[in-house]
XYZ file of C-alpha atoms in Angstrom:
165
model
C 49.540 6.890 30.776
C 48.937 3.907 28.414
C 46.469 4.086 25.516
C 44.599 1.110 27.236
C 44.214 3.459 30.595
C 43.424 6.085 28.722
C 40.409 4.664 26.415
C 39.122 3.116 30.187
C 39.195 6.496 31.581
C 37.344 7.903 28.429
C 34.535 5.166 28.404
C 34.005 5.324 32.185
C 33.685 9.510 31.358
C 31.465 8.669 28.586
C 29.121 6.044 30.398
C 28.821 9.124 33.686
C 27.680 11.486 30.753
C 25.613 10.008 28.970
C 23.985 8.227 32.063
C 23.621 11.615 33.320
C 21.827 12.970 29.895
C 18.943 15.493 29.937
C 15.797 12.917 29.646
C 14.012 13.754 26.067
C 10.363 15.718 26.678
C 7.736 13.351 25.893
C 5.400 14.131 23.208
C 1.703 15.123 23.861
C -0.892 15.515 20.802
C -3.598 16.653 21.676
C -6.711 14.215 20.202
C -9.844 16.029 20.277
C -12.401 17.893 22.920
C -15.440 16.885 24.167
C -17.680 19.191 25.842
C -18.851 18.251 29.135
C -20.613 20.941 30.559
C -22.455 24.140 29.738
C -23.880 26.568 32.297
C -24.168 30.382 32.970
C -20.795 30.428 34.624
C -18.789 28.976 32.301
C -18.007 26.310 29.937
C -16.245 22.339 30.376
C -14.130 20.999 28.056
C -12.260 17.264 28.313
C -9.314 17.269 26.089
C -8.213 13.384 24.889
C -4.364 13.275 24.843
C -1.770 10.359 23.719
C 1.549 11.074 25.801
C 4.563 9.126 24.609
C 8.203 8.933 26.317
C 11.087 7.750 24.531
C 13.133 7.724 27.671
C 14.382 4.822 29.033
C 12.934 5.254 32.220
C 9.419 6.325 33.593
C 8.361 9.584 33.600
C 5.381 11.237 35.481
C 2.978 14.331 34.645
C 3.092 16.211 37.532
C 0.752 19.261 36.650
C -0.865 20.283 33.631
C -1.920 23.998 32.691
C -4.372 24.614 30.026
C -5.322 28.215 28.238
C -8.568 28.100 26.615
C -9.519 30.757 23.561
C -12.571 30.982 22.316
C -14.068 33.325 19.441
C -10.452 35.071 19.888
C -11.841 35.624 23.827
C -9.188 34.166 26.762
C -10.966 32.770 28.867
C -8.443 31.955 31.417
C -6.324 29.017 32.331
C -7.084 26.003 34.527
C -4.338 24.231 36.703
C -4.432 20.644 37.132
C -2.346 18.679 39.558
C -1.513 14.968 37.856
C 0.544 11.827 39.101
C -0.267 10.127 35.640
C 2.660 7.660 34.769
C 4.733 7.690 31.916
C 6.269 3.937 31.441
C 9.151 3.932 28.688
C 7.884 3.802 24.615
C 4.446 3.481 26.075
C 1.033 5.070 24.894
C -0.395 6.774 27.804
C -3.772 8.504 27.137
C -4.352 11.743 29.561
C -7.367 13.342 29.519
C -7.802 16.891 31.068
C -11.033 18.684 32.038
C -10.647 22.383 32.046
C -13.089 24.724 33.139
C -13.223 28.284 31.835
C -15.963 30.832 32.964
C -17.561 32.458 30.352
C -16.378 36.525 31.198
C -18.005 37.887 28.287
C -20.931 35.617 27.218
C -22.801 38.084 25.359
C -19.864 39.408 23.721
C -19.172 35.830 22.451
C -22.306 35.558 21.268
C -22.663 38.885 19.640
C -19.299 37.985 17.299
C -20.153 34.776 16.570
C -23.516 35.410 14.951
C -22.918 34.678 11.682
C -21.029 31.610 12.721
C -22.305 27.856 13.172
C -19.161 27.068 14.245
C -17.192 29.020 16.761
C -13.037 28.310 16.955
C -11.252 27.519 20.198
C -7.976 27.157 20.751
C -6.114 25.271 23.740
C -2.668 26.101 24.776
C -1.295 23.905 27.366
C 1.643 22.428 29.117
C 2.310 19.472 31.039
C 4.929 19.866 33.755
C 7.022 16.061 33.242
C 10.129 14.458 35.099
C 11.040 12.658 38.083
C 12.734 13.116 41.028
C 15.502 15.857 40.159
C 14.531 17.144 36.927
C 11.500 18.794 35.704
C 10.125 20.291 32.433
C 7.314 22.056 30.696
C 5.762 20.511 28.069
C 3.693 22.018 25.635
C 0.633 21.230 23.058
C -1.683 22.986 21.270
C -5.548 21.971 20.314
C -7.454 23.905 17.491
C -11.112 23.287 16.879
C -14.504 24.101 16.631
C -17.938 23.862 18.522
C -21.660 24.445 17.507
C -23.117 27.886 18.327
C -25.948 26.172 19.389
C -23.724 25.448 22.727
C -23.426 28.994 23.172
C -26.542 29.727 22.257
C -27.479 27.957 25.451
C -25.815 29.196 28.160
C -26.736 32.722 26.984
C -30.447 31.644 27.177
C -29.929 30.110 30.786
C -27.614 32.676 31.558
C -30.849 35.203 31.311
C -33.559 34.377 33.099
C -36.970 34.245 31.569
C -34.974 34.386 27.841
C -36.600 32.148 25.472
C -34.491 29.896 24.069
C -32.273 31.342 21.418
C -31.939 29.102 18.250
C-alpha cells in the first residue's frame, strides 16, 4: 500500500469518527425562581433557564425532572415532558413550572421560625438529544423565599386560622 492510499484511508477513518462523535451536553444555568402559586396543597415554582448547545446540529429537550428542597424538606420531584428546540450556539431560554405539595407544612413552618428567609434548593435534569442518542443533563438552583409565603399557606391551610404574620 502507498503512503498516498494509506493517508486516504486514514482521513476517510477519521472523517466516519469524528462525524460519528458523542454530541457535547448542552449547558443549562439555572436563572432564578419565581413563585407562582401558593395553596394548602402545595407550592409552584417557575424556574428561568438559558440552555446553550455547542453542537453543530440541533438538539431537543425531551423531558425535564426537577427535585425541589425546601427548609432541608424533599418535597418530591415533578416530571415534565418538553419538545423545546435547541438550534446550534443558540440561547434558548426554558422555563419549568414544578409543583411540589407541601407534606409537612407545619413542620416547615415550625423550623423556619426564626427565619425571614427560608432556602430551597432545585436539583434537576433535562433529558437532551435527537434521534439515536440521549442524555441527562443536570443543574442545580439555590435560593431563598420570604416566610411570609409560608406563612400563608399554613394560615389557609387551617381553616378559621387568623392570618399568621
Amino acid at each position: 500500500m502507498t503512503i498516498d492510499r494509506r493517508s486516504m484511508l486514514f482521513g476517510a477513518f477519521a472523517s466516519l469518527a469524528l462525524g460519528c462523535a458523542r454530541p457535547e451536553p448542552p449547558r443549562i444555568t439555572p436563572r432564578s425562581a419565581d413563585v407562582t402559586g401558593v395553596t394548602a396543597q402545595g407550592l409552584g415554582l417557575r424556574v428561568h433557564c438559558v440552555v446553550r448547545n455547542t453542537n453543530r446540529f440541533d438538539l431537543t429537550v425531551q423531558r425535564v425532572s426537577v427535585r425541589l428542597t425546601l427548609a432541608g424538606r424533599d418535597l418530591g420531584v415533578t416530571e415534565l415532558p418538553s419538545t423545546l428546540r435547541l438550534p446550534t450556539n443558540t440561547d434558548v431560554p426554558m422555563d419549568i413550572d414544578v409543583r411540589a405539595p407541601w407534606g409537612d407544612l407545619p413542620g416547615i413552618v415550625a423550623v423556619t421560625v426564626f427565619n425571614e428567609n427560608i432556602p430551597y434548593r432545585l436539583d434537576g435534569s433535562a433529558r437532551v438529544g435527537g434521534e439515536r442518542l440521549n442524555v441527562d443533563v443536570p443543574f442545580t438552583l439555590e435560593s431563598t423565599l420570604p416566610r411570609r409565603v409560608l406563612l400563608g399557606a399554613a394560615s389557609s391551610a387551617t381553616p378559621g386560622m387568623p392570618p399568621l404574620h
